[in-house]
XYZ file of C-alpha atoms in Angstrom:
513
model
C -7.539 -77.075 22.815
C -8.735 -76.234 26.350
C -5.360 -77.293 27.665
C -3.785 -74.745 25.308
C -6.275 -71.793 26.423
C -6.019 -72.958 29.905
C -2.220 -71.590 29.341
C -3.199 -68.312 28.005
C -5.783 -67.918 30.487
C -3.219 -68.120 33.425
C -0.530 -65.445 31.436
C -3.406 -62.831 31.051
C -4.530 -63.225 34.929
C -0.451 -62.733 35.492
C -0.333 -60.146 33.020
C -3.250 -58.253 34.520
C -2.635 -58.358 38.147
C 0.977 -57.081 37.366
C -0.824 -54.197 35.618
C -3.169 -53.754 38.053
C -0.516 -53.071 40.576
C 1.299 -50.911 38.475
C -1.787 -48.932 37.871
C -2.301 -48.455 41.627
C 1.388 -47.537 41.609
C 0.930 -45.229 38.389
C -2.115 -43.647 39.922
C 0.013 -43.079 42.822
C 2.688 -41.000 41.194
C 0.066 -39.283 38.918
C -1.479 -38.072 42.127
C 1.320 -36.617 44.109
C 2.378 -35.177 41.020
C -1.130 -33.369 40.393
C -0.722 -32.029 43.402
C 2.386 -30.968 43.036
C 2.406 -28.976 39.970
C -1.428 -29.071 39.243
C -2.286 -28.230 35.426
C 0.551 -25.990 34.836
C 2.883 -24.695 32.230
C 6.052 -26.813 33.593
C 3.810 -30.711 33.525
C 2.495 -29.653 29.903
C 6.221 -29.120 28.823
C 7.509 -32.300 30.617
C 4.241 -34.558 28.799
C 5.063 -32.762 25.308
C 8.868 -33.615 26.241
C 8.207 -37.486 26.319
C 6.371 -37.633 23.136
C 9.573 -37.920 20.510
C 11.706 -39.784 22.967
C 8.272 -42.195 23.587
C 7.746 -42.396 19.568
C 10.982 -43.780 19.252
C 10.946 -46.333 21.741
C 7.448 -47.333 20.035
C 8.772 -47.227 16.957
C 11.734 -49.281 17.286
C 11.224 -51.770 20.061
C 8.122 -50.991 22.064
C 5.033 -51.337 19.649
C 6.797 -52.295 17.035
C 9.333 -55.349 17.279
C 7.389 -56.624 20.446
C 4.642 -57.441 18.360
C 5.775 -58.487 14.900
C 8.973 -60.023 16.951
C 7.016 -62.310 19.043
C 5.300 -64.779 16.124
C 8.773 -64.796 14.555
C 10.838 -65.925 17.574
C 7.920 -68.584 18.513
C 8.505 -70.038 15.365
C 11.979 -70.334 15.349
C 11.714 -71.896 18.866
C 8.630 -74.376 18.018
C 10.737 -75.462 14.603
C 14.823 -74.337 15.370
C 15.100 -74.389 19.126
C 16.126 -72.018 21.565
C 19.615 -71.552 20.943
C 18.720 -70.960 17.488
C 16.326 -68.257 18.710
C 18.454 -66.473 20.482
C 21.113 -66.287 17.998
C 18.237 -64.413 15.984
C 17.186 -62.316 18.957
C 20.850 -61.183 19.736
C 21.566 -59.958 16.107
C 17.872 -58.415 15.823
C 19.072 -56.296 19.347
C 22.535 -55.155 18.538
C 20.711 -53.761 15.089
C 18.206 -51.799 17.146
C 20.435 -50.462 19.938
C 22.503 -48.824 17.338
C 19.683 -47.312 14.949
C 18.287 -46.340 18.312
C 21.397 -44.636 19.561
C 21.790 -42.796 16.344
C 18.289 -41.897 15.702
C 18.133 -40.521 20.121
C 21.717 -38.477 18.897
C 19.885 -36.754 16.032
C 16.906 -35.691 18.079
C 19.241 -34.792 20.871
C 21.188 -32.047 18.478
C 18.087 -30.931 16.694
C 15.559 -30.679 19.860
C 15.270 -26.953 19.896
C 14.041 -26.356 16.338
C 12.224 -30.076 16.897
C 9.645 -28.271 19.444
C 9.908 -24.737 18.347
C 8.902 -25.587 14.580
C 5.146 -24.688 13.773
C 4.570 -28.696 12.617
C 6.490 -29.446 15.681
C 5.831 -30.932 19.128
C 4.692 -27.300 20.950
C 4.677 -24.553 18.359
C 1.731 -23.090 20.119
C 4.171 -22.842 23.991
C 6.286 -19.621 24.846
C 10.034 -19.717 24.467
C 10.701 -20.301 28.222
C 8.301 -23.032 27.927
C 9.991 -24.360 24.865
C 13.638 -24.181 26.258
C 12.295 -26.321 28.898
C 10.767 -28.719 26.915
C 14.341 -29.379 25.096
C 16.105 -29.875 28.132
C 13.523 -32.250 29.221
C 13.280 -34.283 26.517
C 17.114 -35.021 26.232
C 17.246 -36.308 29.551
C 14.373 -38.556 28.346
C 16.488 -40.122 25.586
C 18.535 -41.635 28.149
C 15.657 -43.901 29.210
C 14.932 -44.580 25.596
C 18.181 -46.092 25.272
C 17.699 -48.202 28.112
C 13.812 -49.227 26.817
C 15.557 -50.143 22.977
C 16.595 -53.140 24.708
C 14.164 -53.657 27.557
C 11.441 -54.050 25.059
C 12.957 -56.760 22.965
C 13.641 -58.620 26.379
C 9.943 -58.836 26.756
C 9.154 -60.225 23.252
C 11.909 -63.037 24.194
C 10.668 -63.680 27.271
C 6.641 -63.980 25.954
C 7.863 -66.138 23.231
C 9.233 -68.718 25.533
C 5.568 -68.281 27.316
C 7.286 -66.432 30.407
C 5.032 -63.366 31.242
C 5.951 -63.107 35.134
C 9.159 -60.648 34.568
C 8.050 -58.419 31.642
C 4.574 -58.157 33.656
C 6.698 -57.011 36.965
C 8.892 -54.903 34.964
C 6.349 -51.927 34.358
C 6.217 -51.626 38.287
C 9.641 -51.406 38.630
C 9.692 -48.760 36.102
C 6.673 -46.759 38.563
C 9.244 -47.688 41.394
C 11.708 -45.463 39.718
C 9.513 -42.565 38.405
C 8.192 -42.710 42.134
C 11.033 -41.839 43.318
C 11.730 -38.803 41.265
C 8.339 -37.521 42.030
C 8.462 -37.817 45.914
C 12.706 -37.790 46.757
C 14.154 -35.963 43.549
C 11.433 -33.225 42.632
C 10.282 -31.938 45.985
C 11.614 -28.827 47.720
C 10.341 -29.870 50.851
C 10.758 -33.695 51.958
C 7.151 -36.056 52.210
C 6.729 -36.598 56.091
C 6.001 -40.758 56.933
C 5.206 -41.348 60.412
C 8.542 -39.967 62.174
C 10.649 -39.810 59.056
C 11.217 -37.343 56.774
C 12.567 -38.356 53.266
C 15.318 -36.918 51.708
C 14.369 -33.526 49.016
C 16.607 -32.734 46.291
C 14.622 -29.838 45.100
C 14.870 -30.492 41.680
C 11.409 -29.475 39.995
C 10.300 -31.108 36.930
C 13.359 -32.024 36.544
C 13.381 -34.734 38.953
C 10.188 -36.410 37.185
C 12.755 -37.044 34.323
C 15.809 -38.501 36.312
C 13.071 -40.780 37.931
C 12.272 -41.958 34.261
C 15.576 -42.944 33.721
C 15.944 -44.387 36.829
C 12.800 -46.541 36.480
C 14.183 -47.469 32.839
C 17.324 -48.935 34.467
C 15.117 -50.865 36.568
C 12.805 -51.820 33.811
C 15.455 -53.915 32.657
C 17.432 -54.803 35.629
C 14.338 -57.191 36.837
C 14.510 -59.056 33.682
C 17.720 -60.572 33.530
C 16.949 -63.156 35.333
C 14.436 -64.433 32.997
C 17.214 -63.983 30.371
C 19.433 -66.369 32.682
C 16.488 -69.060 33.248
C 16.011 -69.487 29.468
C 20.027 -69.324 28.841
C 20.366 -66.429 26.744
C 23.930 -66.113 24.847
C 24.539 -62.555 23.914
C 26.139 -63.030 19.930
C 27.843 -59.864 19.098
C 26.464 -60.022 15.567
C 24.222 -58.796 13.149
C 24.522 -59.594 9.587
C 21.166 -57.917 7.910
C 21.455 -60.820 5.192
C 20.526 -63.470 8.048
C 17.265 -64.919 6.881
C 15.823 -64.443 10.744
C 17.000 -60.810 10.602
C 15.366 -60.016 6.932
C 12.207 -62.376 8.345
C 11.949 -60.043 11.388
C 12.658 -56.545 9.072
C 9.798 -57.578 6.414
C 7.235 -57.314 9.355
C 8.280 -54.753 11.464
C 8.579 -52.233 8.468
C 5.401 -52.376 8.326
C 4.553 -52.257 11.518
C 7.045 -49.589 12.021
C 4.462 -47.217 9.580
C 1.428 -48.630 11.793
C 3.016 -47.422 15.116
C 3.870 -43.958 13.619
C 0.247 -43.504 12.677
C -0.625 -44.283 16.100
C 1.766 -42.046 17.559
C 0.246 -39.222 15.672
C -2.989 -39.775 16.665
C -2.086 -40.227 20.534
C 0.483 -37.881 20.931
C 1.676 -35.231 17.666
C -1.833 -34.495 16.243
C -3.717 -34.058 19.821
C -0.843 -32.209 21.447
C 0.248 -30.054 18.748
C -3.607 -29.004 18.417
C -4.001 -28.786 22.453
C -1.073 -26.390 22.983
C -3.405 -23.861 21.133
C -5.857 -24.480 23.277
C -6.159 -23.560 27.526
C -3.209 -23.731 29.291
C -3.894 -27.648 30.998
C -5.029 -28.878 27.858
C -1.889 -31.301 27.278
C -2.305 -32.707 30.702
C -5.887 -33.200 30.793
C -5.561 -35.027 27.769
C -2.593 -37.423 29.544
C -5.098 -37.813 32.574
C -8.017 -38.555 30.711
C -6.021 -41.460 28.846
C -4.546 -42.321 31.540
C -7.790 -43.303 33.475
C -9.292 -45.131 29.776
C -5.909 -46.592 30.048
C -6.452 -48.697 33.085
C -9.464 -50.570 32.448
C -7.943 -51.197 28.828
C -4.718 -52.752 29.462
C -6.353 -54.427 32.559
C -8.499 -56.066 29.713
C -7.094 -55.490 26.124
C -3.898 -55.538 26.863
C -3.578 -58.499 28.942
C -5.604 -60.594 27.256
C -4.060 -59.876 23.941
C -0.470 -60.187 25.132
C -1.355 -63.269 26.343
C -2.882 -64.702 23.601
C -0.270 -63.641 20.624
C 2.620 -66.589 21.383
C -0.499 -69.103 21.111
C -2.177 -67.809 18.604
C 1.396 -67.262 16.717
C 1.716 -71.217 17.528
C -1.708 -71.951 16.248
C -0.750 -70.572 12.693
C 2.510 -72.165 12.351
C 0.639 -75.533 12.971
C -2.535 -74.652 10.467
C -4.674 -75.018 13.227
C -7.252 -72.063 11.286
C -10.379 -73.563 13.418
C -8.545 -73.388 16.699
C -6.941 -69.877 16.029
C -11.233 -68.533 14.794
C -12.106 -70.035 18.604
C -9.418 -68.681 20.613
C -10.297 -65.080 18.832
C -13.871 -65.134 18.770
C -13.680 -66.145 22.852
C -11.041 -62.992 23.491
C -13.541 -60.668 21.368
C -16.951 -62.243 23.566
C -15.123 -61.767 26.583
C -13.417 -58.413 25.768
C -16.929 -56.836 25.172
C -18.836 -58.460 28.069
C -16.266 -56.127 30.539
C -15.776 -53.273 28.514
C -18.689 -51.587 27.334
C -20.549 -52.154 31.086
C -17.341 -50.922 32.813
C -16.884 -47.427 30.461
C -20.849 -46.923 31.252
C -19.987 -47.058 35.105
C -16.519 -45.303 35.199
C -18.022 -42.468 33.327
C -20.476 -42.272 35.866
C -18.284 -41.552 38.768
C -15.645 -39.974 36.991
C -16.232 -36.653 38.566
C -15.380 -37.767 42.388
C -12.613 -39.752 41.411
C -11.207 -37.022 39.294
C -11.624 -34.558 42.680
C -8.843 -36.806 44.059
C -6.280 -35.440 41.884
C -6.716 -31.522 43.597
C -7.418 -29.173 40.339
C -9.545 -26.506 40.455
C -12.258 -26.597 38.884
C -11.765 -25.329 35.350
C -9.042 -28.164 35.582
C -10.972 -31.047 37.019
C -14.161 -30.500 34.477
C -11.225 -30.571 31.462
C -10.295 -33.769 33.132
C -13.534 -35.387 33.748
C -15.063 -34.521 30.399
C -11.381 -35.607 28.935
C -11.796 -38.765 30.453
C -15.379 -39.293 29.746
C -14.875 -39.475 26.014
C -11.751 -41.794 25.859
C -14.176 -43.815 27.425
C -16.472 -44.217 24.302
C -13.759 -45.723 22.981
C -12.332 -48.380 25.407
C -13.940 -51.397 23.566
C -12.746 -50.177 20.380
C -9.462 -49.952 21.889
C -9.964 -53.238 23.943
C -10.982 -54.986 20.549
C -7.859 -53.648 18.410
C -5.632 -54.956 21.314
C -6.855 -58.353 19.607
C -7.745 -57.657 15.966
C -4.089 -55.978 15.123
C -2.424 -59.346 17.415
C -4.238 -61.951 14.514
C -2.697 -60.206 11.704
C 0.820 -60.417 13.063
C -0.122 -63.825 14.501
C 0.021 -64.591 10.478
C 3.114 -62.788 9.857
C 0.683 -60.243 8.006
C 1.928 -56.431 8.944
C 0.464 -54.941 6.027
C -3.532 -54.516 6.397
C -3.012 -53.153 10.106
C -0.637 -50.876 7.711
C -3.223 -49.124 5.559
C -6.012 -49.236 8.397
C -3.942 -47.769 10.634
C -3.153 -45.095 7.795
C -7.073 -44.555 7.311
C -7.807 -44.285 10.864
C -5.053 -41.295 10.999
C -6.890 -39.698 8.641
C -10.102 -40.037 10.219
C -8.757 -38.674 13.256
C -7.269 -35.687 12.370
C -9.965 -34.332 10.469
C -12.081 -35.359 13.395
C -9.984 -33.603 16.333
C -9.558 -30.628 13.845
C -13.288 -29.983 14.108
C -14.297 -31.285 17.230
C -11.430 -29.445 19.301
C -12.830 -26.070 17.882
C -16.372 -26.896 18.965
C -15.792 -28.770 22.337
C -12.465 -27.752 22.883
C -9.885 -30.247 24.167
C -12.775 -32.873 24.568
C -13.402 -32.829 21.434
C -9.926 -34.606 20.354
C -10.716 -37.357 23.177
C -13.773 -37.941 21.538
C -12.248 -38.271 17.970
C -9.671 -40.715 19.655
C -12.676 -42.840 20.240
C -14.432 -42.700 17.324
C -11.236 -43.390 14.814
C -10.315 -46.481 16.586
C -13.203 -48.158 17.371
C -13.576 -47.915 13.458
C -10.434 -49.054 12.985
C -10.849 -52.075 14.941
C -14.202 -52.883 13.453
C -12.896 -52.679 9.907
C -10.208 -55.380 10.710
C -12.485 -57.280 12.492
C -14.667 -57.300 9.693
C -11.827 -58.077 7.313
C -10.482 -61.035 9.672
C -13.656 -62.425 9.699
C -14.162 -62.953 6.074
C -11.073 -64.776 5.986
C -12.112 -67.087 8.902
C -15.954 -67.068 8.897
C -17.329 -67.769 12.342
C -14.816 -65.105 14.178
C -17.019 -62.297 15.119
C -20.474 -64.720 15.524
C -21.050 -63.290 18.826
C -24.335 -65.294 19.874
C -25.839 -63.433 22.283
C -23.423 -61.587 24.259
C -24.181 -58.575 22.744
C -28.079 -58.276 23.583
C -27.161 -59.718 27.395
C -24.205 -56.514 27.753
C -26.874 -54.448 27.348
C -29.295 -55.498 30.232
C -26.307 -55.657 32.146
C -25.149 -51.303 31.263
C -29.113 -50.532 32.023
C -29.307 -52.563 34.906
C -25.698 -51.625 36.361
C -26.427 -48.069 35.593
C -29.897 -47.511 37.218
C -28.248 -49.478 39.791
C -25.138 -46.981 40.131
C -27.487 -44.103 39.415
C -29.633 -45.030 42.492
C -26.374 -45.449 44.785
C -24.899 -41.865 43.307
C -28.045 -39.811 44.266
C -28.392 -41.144 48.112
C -26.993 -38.872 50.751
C -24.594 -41.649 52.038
C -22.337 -40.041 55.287
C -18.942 -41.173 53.278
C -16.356 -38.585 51.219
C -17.622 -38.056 47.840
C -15.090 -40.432 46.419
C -15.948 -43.669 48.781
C -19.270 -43.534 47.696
C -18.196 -43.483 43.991
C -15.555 -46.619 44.408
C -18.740 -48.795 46.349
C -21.229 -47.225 44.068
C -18.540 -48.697 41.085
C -17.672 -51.947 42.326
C -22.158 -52.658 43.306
C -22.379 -51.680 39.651
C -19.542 -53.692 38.449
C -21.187 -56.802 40.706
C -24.615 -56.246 39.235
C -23.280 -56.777 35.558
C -21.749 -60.441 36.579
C -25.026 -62.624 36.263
C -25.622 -61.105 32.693
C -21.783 -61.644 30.993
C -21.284 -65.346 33.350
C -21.273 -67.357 30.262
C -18.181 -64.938 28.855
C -16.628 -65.214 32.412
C -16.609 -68.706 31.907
C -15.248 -68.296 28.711
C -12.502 -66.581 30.118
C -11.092 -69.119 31.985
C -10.854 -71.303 28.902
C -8.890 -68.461 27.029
């Protein structure tokens, strides 16, 4: 057993210092592009531009074949072999480029009546705004035809337990967008040192030909992990394959699960922020964005590791093995999340200052930010929760919750956004997925009693957010000579270094994941 966790232990610690770096590298671009365009009309119409092009890459290969793919292809290459396995993967990818294609052509020749319509993606913009939203979002479908196939590579590569590639990939993609945002969109070239780079002048419009530029290298830096693990391309697809029907009863499913999600990240919350101030798109992107990097740091990596073994684990009927490799993720998940959204939301406000709004913009932001927050573990735990179900070939419960939790939401961010404003829909983020995650929780652990018994982890998390906080509070209030945002990253990491004596028995459980 430990052997086996040692395994995952060493894919999430690859998995998460990939992500960390392309954090650093996302937070890079999200800078220079705050203060290039700021909270304005043109970055509201390119974020509402990647929302149908984004759905669809979900939908098809992103959310939805990675996971239900993964347990499929690890059992055909624990029981068939790998050749076997990729004969299944090949005629599951030539199936999805094409519905892909056709579904990105159809979007393509409907995209002005797509955004303009009043249940549409911006019905609230004007129609310069709108126009401008089309264009963008037709360039994006480029990259979504690129990311069809780039995110099946990564559920072949996990299944084979190779996490190296698909983890480097999403920096390779920030590479790209990088370069639209400091060579493609500028009207004036960035000055380093002596040189000054090349400016195309292209706008907003260069922000899009850097997404399809980072697409192309999003899968360019993982054919060589195709290569190690000889990959045959089979120019088939034959939907009566038992593979192919094995992989289409689970991802229907979970097809209907990522829609629901979509609509709760992106449809509902835009659609009811372009009614709101002008900003109110982005500051929702930049307040998920910053929830978003102590999440997949955590939830993500630690659940994308975990899947292929815990996949295993249920092929073998190994039911006690798979309760103690969940109950450690969910122990350890909680002992960094709940003391790290106390302390991020504490010094949101000087890191937020970074970005260069004024200050309408960078209260929207912090506020924004500050309740995503309330919902990292929630987010952190579902990471796990929605991994065991498809772990047991099971896409329907996540299914129906997911259904609930849309409905939760929307009634939620319907009411809060007209008393808080954009906030409010942050906030009702939160709120409907932490429930959703605790319902499945709940439900998983009836199946396999002993899952959620989490000792006392729980009581010790606590001491550690009063302790940390005081701590952070003290740090926050001195008159320290150092830029506003120094003191906040020390005053964060003394905070972050308090909490460790209080969660060491889940850091120790950690390294046995």
């Amino acid at each position: 057993f430990d052997s086996t966790m040692t395994r995952v232990t060493r894919a999430a610690l690859i998995i998460a210092i990939f992500i960390g770096l392309e954090k650093l590298l996302g937070f890079l671009r999200q800078l220079i592009i705050a203060r290039q365009f700021g909270l304005s009309a043109e970055l509201d119409a390119f974020n509402a531009a990647n929302n149908l092009p984004d759905l669809i890459f979900a939908l098809i290969s992103g959310g939805a074949l990675a996971v239900a793919f993964i347990p499929v292809l690890s059992e055909y290459l624990e029981e068939k072999g790998r050749p076997i396995m990729w004969d299944l993967f090949s005629r599951v990818a030539n199936l999805v480029f094409l519905a892909t294609a056709v579904l990105s052509a159809i979007i393509a020749i409907f995209a002005e009546q797509l955004v303009g319509w009043q249940l549409g993606i911006a019905p609230g913009f004007g129609a310069p705004q709108q126009a401008l939203v089309t264009d963008l979002m037709r360039l994006n479908l480029i990259a979504t035809l690129l990311f069809s196939v780039s995110g099946l590579v990564i559920a072949g590569l996990q299944a084979n337990q190779h996490f190296l590639l698909p983890a480097l990939a999403r920096s390779m993609y920030d590479v790209g967008t990088l370069i639209g945002v400091i060579i493609l969109a500028p009207q004036t070239g960035y000055q380093i040192g002596p040189i000054t780079l090349p400016a195309f002048g292209m706008g907003i419009y260069g922000l899009a030909y850097g997404t399809v530029l980072g697409a192309v290298l999003f899968l360019a830096i993982q054919i060589p992990g195709l290569l190690r693990y000889q990959f045959r391309w089979v120019p088939k697809i034959n939907l009566r394959h038992p593979g192919v029907q094995q992989v289409l009863k689970v991802m229907g499913p979970r097809i209907g699960t990522v829609f629901f999600i979509y609509l709760v990240l992106i449809y509902i919350p835009d659609n009811i922020a372009s009614r709101l101030l002008t900003g109110s798109i982005t500051a929702l992107a930049y307040g998920w964005l910053i929830m978003q990097l102590p999440e997949t740091l955590i939830g993500t990596a630690i659940g994308t590791a975990l899947l292929p073994t815990i996949s295993e684990q249920i092929t073998r009927d190994e039911r006690g093995v798979f309760t103690q490799s969940l109950n450690r993720a969910l122990r350890v998940i909680l002992a960094l999340t709940l003391p790290f959204s106390l302390l991020l939301a504490m010094v949101m406000r000087p890191l937020v200052n970074v970005f260069g709004f004024d200050l309408v913009g960078t209260e929207m932001v912090v506020w924004t930010a500050r309740a995503f927050l309330i919902g990292l573990a929630g987010h952190s735990l579902l990471e796990i929760a929605a991994r065991a179900y498809y772990a047991q070939q099971n896409a329907i419960t996540p299914l129906w919750a997911s259904a609930l939790m849309m409905v939760t939401f929307s009634v939620m961010a319907l009411l809060f956004s007209k008393l808080i404003g954009v906030v409010g829909i942050a906030l009702a983020n939160a709120l409907a997925f932490t429930g959703e995650a605790i319902l499945l929780l709940y439900l998983l652990n009836r199946k396999f009693p002993g899952l959620s018994r989490l000792g006392s982890t729980l009581p010790r998390v606590a001491l550690a957010c009063v302790a940390a906080a005081l701590l952070v509070y003290f740090i926050l209030s001195m008159s320290l000579p150092l830029p506003a945002f120094i003191s906040a990253v020390i005053a964060l990491a003394i905070g972050g270094l308090a909490v460790l004596p209080f969660v060491w028995p889940e850091l120790k459980l950690m390294m046995k994941l």
